[in-house]
Coordinates of C-alpha atoms in Angstrom, one line a residue:
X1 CA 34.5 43.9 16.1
X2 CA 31.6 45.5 13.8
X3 CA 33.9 45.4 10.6
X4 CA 35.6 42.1 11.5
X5 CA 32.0 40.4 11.7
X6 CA 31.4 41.0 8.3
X7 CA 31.8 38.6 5.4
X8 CA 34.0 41.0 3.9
X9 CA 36.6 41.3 6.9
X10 CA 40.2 40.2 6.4
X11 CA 42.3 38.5 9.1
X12 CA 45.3 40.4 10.5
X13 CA 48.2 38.5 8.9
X14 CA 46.9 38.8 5.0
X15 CA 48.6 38.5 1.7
X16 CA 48.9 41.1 -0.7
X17 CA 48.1 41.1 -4.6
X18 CA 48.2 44.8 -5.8
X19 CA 49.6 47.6 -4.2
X20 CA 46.7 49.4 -4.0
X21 CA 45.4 47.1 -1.5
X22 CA 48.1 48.6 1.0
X23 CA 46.1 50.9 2.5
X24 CA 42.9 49.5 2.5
X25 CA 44.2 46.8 4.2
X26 CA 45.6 49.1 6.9
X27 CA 42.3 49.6 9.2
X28 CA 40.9 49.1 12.3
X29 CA 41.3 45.5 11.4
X30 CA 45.2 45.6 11.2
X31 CA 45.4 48.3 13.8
X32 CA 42.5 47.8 16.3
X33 CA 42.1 44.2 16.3
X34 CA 45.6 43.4 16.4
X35 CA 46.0 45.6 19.3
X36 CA 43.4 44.0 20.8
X37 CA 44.6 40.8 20.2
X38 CA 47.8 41.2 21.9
X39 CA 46.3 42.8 24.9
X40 CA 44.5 39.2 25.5
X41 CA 47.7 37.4 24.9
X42 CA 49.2 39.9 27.3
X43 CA 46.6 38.7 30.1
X44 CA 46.5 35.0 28.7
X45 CA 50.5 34.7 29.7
X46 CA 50.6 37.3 32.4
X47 CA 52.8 40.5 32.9
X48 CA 55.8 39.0 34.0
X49 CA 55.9 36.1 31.2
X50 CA 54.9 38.6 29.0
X51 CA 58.0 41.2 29.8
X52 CA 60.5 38.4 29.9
X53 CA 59.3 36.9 26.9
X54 CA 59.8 40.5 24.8
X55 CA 63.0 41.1 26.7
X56 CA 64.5 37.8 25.5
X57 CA 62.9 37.9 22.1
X58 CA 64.5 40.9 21.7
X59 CA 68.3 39.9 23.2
X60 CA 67.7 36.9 20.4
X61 CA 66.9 38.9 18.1
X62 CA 68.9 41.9 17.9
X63 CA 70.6 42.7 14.6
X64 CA 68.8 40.7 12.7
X65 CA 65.3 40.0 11.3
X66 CA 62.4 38.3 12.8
X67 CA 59.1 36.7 11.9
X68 CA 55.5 36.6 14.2
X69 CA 56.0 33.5 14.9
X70 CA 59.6 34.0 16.6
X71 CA 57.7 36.6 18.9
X72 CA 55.1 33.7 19.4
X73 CA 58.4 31.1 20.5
X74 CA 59.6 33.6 22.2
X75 CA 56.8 34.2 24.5
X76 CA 56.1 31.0 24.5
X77 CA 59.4 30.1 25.8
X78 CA 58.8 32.7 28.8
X79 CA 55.5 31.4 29.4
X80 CA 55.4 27.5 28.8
X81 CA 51.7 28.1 27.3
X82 CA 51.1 27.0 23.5
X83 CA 51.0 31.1 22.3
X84 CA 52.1 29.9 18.5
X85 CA 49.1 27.7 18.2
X86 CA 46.9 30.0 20.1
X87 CA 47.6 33.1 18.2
X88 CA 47.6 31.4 14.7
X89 CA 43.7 30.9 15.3
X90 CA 43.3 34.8 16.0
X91 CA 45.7 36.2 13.1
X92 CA 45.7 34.1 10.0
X93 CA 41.7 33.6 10.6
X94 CA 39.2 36.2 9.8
X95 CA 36.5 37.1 12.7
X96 CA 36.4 36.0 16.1
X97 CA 33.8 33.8 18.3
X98 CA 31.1 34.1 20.2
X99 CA 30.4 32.3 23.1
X100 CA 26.9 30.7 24.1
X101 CA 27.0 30.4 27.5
X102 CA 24.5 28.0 30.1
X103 CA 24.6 27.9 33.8
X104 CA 23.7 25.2 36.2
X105 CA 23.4 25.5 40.0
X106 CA 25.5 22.4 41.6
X107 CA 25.1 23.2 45.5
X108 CA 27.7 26.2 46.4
X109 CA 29.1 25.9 42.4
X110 CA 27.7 27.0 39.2
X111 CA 28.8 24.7 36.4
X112 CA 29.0 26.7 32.9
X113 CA 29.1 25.2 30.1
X114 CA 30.6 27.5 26.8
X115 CA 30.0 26.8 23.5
X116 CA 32.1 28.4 20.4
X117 CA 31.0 29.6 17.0
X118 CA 32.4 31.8 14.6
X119 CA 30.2 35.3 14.8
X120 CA 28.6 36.4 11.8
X121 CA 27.0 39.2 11.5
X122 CA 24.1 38.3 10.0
X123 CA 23.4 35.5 12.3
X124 CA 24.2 32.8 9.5
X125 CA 27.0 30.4 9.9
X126 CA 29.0 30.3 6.8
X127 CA 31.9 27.3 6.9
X128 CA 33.9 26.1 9.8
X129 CA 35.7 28.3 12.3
X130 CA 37.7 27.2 15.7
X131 CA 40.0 29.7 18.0
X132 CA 42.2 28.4 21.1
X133 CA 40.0 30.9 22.7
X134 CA 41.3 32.1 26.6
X135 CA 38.3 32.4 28.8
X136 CA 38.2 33.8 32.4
X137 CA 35.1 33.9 34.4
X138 CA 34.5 36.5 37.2
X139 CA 31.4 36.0 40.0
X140 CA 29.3 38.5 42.3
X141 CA 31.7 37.7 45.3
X142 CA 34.8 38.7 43.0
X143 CA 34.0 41.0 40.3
X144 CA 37.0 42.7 39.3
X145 CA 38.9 39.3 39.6
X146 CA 39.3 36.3 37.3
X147 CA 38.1 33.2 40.0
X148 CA 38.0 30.6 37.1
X149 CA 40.1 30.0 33.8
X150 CA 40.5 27.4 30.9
X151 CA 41.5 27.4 27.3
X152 CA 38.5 26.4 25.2
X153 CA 40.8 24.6 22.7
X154 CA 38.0 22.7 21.2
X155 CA 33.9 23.3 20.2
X156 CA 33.0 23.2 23.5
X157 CA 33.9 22.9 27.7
X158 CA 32.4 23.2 31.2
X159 CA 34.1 25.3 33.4
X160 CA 32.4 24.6 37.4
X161 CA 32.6 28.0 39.9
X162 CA 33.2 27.6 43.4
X163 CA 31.6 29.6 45.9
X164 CA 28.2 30.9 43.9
X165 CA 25.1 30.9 45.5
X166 CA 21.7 30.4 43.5
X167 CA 20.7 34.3 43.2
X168 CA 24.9 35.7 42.5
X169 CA 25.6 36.0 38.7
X170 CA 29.1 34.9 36.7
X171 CA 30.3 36.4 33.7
X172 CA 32.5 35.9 31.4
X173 CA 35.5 37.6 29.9
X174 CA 35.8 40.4 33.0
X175 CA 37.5 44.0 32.0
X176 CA 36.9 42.7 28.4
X177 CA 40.1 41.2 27.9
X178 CA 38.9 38.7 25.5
X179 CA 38.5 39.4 21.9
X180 CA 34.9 37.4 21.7
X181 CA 31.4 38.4 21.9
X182 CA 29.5 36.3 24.9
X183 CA 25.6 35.1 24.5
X184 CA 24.1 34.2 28.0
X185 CA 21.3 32.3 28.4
X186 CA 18.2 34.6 29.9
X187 CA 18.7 33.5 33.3
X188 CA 21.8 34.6 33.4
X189 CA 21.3 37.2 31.8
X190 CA 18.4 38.2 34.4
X191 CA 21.2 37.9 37.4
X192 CA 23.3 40.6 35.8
X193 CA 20.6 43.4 35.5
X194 CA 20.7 44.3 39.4
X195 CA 24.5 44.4 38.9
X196 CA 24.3 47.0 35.9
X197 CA 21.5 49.5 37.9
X198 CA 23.4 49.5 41.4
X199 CA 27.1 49.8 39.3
X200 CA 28.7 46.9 41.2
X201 CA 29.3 45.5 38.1
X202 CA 32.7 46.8 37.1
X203 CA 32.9 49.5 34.2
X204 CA 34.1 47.9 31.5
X205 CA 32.1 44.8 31.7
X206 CA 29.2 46.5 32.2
X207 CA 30.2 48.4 28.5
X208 CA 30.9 45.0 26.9
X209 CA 27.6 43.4 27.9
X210 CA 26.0 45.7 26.4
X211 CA 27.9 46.0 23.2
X212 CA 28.0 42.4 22.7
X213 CA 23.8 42.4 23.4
X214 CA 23.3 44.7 20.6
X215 CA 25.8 43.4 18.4
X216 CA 23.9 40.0 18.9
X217 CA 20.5 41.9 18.0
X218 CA 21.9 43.0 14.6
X219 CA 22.8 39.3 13.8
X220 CA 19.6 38.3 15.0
X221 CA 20.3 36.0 17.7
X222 CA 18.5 38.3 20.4
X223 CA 15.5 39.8 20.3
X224 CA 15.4 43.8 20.2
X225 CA 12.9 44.2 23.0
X226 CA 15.1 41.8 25.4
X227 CA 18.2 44.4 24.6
X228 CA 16.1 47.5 25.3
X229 CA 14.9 45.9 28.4
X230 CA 18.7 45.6 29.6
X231 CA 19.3 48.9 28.2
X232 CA 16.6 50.6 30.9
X233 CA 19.0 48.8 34.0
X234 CA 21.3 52.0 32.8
X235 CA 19.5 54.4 34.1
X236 CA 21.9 55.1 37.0
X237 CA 25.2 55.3 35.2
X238 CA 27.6 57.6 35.5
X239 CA 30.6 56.3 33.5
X240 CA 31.8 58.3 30.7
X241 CA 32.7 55.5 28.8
X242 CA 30.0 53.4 29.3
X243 CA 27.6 55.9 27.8
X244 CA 30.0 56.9 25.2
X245 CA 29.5 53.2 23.6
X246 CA 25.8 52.8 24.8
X247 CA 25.0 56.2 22.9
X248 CA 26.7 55.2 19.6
X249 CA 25.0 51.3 19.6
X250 CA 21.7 53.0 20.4
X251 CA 22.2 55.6 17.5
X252 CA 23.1 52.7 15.1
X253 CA 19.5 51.4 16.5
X254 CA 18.2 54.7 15.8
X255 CA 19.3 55.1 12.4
X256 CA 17.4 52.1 11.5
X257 CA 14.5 52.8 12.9
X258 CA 14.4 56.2 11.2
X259 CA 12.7 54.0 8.7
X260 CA 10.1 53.0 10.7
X261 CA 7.3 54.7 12.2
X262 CA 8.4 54.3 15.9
X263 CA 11.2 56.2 15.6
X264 CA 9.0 58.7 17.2
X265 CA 8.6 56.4 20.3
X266 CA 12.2 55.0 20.1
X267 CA 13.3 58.9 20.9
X268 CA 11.1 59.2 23.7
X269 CA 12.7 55.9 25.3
X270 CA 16.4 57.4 24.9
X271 CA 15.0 60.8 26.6
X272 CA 13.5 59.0 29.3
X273 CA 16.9 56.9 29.5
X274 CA 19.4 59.7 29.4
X275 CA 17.2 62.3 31.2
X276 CA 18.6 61.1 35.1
X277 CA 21.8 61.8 33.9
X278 CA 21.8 64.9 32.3
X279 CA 19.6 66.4 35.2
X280 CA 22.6 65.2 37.6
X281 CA 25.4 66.6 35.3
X282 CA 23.3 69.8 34.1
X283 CA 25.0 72.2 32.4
X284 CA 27.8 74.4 34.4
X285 CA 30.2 72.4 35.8
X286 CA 30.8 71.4 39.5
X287 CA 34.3 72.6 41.3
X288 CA 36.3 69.4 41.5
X289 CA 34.8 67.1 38.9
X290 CA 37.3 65.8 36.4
X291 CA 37.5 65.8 32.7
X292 CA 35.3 62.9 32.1
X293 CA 32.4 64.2 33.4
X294 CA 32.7 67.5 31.3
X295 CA 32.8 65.3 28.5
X296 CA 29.7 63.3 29.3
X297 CA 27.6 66.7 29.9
X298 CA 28.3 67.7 26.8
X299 CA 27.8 63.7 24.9
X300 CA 24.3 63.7 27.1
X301 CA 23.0 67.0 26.6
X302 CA 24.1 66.7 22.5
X303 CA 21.8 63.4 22.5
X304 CA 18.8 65.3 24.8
X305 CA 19.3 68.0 22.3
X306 CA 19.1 65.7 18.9
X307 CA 16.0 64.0 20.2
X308 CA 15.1 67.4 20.8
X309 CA 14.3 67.6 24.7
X310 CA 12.6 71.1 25.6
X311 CA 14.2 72.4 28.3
X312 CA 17.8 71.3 27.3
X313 CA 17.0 72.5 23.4
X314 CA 15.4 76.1 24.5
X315 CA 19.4 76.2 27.3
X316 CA 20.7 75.3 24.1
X317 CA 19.2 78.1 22.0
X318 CA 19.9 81.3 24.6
X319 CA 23.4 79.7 25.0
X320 CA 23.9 80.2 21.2
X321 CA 22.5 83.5 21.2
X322 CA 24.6 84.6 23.7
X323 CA 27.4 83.3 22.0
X324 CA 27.0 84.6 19.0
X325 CA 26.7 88.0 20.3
X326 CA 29.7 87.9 22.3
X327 CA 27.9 88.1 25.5
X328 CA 29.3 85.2 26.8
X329 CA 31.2 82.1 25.5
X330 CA 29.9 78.3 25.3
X331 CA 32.9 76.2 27.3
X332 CA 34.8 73.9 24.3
X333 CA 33.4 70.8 25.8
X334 CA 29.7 71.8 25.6
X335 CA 30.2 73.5 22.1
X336 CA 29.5 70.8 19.4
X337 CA 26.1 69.9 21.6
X338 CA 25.2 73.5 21.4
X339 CA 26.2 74.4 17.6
X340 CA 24.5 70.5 16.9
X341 CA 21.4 70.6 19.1
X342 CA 20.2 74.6 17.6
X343 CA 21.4 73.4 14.2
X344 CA 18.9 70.6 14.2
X345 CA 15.8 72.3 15.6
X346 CA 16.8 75.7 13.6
X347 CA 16.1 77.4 10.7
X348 CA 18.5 79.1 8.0
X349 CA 19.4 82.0 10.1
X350 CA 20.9 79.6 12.5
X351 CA 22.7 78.0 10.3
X352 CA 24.0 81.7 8.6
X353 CA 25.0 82.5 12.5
X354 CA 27.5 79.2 12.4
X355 CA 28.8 80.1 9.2
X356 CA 29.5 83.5 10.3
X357 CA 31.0 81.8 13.4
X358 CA 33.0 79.3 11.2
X359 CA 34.5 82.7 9.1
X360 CA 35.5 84.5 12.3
X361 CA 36.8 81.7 14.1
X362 CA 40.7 81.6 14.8
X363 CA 41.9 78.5 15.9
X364 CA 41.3 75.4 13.3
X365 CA 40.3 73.5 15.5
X366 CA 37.0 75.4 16.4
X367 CA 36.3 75.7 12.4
X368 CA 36.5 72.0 12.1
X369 CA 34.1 71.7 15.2
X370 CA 31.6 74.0 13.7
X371 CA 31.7 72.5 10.1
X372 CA 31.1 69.0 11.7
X373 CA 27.9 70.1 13.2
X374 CA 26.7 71.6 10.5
X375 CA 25.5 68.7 9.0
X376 CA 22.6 68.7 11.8
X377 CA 20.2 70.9 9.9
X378 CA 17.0 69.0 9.0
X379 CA 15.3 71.0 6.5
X380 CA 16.3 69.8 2.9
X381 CA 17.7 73.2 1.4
X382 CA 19.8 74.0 4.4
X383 CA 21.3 70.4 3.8
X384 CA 22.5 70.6 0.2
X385 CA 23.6 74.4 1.2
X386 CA 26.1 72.5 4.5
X387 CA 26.9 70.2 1.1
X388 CA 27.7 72.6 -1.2
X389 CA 29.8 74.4 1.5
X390 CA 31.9 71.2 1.7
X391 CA 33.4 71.9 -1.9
X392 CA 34.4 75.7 -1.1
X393 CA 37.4 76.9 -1.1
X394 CA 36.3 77.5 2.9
X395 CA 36.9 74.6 3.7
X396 CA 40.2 72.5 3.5
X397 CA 40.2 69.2 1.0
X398 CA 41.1 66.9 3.6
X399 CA 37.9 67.8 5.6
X400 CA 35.5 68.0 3.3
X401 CA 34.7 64.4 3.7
X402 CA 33.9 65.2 7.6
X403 CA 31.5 67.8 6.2
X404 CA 29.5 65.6 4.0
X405 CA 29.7 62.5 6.5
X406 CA 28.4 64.9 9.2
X407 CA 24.6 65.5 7.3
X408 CA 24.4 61.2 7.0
X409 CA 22.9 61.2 10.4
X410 CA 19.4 62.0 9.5
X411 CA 17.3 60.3 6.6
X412 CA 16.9 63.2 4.5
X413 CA 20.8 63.9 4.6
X414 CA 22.0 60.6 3.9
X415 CA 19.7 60.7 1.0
X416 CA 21.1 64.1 0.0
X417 CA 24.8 63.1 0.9
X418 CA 24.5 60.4 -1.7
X419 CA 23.0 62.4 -4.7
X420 CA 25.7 64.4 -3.7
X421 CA 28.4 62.0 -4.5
X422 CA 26.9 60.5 -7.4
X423 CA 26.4 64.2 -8.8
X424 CA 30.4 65.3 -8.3
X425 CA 31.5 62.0 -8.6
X426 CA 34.3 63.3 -11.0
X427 CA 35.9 66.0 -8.6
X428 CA 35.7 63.9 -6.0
X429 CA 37.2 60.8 -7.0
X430 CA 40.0 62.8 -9.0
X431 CA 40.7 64.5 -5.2
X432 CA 40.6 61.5 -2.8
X433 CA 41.3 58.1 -5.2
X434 CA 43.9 56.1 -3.9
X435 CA 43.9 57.7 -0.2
X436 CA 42.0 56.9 3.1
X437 CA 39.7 59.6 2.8
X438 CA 38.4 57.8 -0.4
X439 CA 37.4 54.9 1.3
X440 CA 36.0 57.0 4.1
X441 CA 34.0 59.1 2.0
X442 CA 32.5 55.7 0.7
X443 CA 31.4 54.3 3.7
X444 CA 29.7 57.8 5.3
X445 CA 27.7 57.9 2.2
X446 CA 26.4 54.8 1.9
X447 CA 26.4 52.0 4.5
X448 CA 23.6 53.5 6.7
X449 CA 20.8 52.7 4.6
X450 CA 18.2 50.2 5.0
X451 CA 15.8 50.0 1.5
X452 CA 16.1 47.5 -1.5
X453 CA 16.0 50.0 -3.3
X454 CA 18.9 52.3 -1.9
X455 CA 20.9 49.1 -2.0
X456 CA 20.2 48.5 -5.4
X457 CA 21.3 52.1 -6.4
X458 CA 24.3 51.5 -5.2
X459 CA 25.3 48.2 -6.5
X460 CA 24.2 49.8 -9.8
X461 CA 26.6 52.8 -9.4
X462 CA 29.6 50.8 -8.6
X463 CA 28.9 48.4 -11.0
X464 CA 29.9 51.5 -13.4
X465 CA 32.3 53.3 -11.5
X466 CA 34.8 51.1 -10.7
X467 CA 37.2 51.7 -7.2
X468 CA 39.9 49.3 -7.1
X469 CA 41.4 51.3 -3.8
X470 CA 38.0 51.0 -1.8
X471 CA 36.5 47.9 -3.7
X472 CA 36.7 46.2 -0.1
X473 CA 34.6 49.2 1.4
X474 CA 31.8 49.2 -1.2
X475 CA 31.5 45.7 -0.4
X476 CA 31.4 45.6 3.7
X477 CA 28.8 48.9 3.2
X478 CA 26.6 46.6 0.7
X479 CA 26.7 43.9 3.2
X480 CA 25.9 46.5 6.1
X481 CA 22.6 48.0 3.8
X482 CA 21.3 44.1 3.6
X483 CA 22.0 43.7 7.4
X484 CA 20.1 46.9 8.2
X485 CA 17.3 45.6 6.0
X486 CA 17.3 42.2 7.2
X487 CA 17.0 43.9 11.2
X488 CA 14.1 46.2 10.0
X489 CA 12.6 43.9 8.5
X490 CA 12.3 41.2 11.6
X491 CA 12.8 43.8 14.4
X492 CA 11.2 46.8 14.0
X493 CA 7.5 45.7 15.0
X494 CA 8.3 43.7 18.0
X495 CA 10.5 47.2 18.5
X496 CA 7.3 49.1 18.5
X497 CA 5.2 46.6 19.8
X498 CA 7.4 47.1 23.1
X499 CA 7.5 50.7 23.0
X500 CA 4.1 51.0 23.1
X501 CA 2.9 48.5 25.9
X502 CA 5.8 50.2 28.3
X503 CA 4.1 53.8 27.2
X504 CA 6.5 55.5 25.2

């Protein structure tokens, strides 16, 4: 939904010009969106409509060719609902909506009144833009279930809820089905917060609340403060998930504010946030947990450890050490928080012991592990040394990119990353041009930065180098630099200002 929001998105179905635009046009647009698409459709006609519509599609068909829209008449056909005319909006259309959502109490019912624009991510509407959009509404009394539906076919609709007292929340689009971001109004928003601390709020909803609140900040439609405060009514989850997405929208946040000067105090908020958690999970595992809480010990104690918590940095340091002399071995799932955390906070020995590590490990797998963390280190020379390393004959072509993408997270490395490019421009182009990693390599080195003058570097350096396979790339990360700048620039004090009156 991040790239689709852009100016520089594509809708699903699109025309082709030049070949080379094949497989640029194959990404998470075509793949992920479209997926996602369908999976709406799938709940917007239902299972069995859905089954019998394929089944028949595919009796009709068999032998022969078929366009979309015969798999539209088909299920269409199965499902008396309009599909062709609903789907058109979502494939032959870039972006998606959001909706602005109201609420008003009426006795026992809460009439809600929704509201459709196209979602920009910059916040500024740009032409007109109208889905068939399927909307289902779930309550307090029935949150797993859908207890009101429409289609909002046109700009706008009110859609009443039976059975909703005064101090009970809606919400729309449960499980996420719908591919649409949702703006409540405050009050609405306040009724949901109890919901997210005690987890009655299902899983997945409680993930897309917040996803769509800070994907609403970057456009500028909410304030930052007002997400943060919603982001403290996390402090008692325990979904993998959940903090899997949470983690990357509040590193995107973080990223940002690296050019700020409350980062400092934006790092004490996410200790303080994922501190609960990580004392729960701690770091051996408990007989009889399953595989998603191993993986969220070792996403929460990699984030304590960037931010550079003490007690889970100095846990992370004598597991190294002890590691490295053989005296006892990290688990897999707690490695890359270990080999990222002491990379981070260490010095060039530590970053010699990984090497030695990477040169002595068997199994590829580990080696790729080890040469994506090494991008960690902070000190300047140990970064262009992880860089350098990335054009060895150590390490494989098709991973170099992951090496130089993986020192982008911090400011000095995504300065570093970029000389880098610009200084083996040649070499690198010549390996990658006209592949995926091409375009990949593009994006990790430049759309995280948030400075006119960064920006204007790299509008000046494309301007010379020209990348017909990745044109659409350079132009989504240029848009992404001027969003990052826009957020700083309107953001970052009321940020701090926050921060600082709730002491961190």
């Amino acid at each position: 939904m991040e790239l689709d929001a852009l100016t520089n998105s594509h809708p699903i179905e699109v025309p082709v010009g030049h070949p080379g635009e094949i497989d640029e046009i194959f990404d998470a647009i075509s793949y992920s969106k479209g997926a996602s698409v369908i999976r709406m459709l799938h709940d917007y006609v239902g299972e069995k409509a859905f089954k019998e519509g394929l089944c028949y599609h595919l009796d009709k068909f068999k032998y022969s060719n078929a366009t979309t829209e015969d798999l539209w008449n088909s299920l269409s056909h199965a499902s008396s609902k309009p599909v062709a005319d609903v789907m058109e909006t979502w494939t032959k259309q870039m972006g998606f909506p959001v909706l602005s959502v109201t609420a008003e109490q009426k006795g026992d019912s809460r009439e809600v009144n929704i509201k459709q624009n196209k979602f920009f991510a910059d916040g500024v509407s740009q032409g007109s833009y109208h889905w068939q959009v399927p909307v289902s509404i779930s309550s307090s009394a029935n949150p797993c279930e859908s207890v009101a539906s429409t289609l909002l076919d046109k700009a706008s609709c009110i859609v009443t809820v039976n059975g909703v007292k005064p101090n009970q929340w809606v919400k729309l689009n449960p499980g996420q089905v719908g591919f649409y971001r949702v703006q409540y109004s405050p009050a609405m928003l306040e009724l949901l917060l109890p919901a997210i601390n005690d987890n009655s709020l299902p899983p997945r909803d409680r993930l897309g609340l917040q996803s769509d609140l800070f994907a609403l900040c970057r456009a500028g439609l909410v304030a930052g403060p007002d997400v943060l405060k919603v982001v403290e009514a996390f402090g008692n989850e325990t979904n993998y998930t959940v903090w899997n997405d949470l983690i990357s929208n509040l590193g995107g946040v973080g990223a940002i504010l690296q050019y700020s000067d409350c980062y400092p105090s934006f790092q004490a908020f996410s200790i303080k946030l994922f501190e609960p958690i990580g004392n729960k999970l701690g770091w051996d595992p408990v007989e009889g947990e399953g595989h998603l809480d191993a993986l969220l010990r070792g996403l929460i104690i990699g984030r304590l450890g960037k931010y550079g918590h003490p007690a889970m940095l100095a846990e992370a340091r004598q597991r190294f050490d002890a590691h490295c002399k053989g005296e006892s071995t990290i688990p897999a799932d707690l490695r890359s928080a270990v080999y990222s955390t002491v990379l981070k906070h260490g010095d060039g020995g530590t970053l010699d012991s990984t090497m030695k590590l990477f040169r002595e490990a068997d199994l590829h797998e580990e080696k790729v592990r080890l040469m994506r963390c090494m991008g960690a280190v902070s000190q300047p020379e140990l970064i262009n040394k992880v860089l350098e390393f990335s054009m060895s004959s150590e390490v494989r072509s098709q991973d170099t990119v992951f090496v130089i993408a993986g020192v982008t997270g911090s400011l000095m490395g995504r300065e570093l990353a970029w000389q880098f490019l610009q200084d083996n421009w040649d070499e690198l182009h010549n390996r990658y041009a006209g592949g995926l990693l091409f375009s990949r390599l593009v994006k990790a080195t430049t759309d995280s930065f948030a400075t006119e003058k960064s920006l204007k570097e790299i509008q000046d350096f494309f301007a010379k180098h020209s990348v017909p396979n990745a044109e659409r790339t350079v132009q989504q990360s240029l848009e992404n630099i001027r969003l990052n700048i826009t957020w700083l620039s309107r953001d970052a004090n009321n940020v701090r200002v926050w921060l600082q009156d709730n002491k961190y």
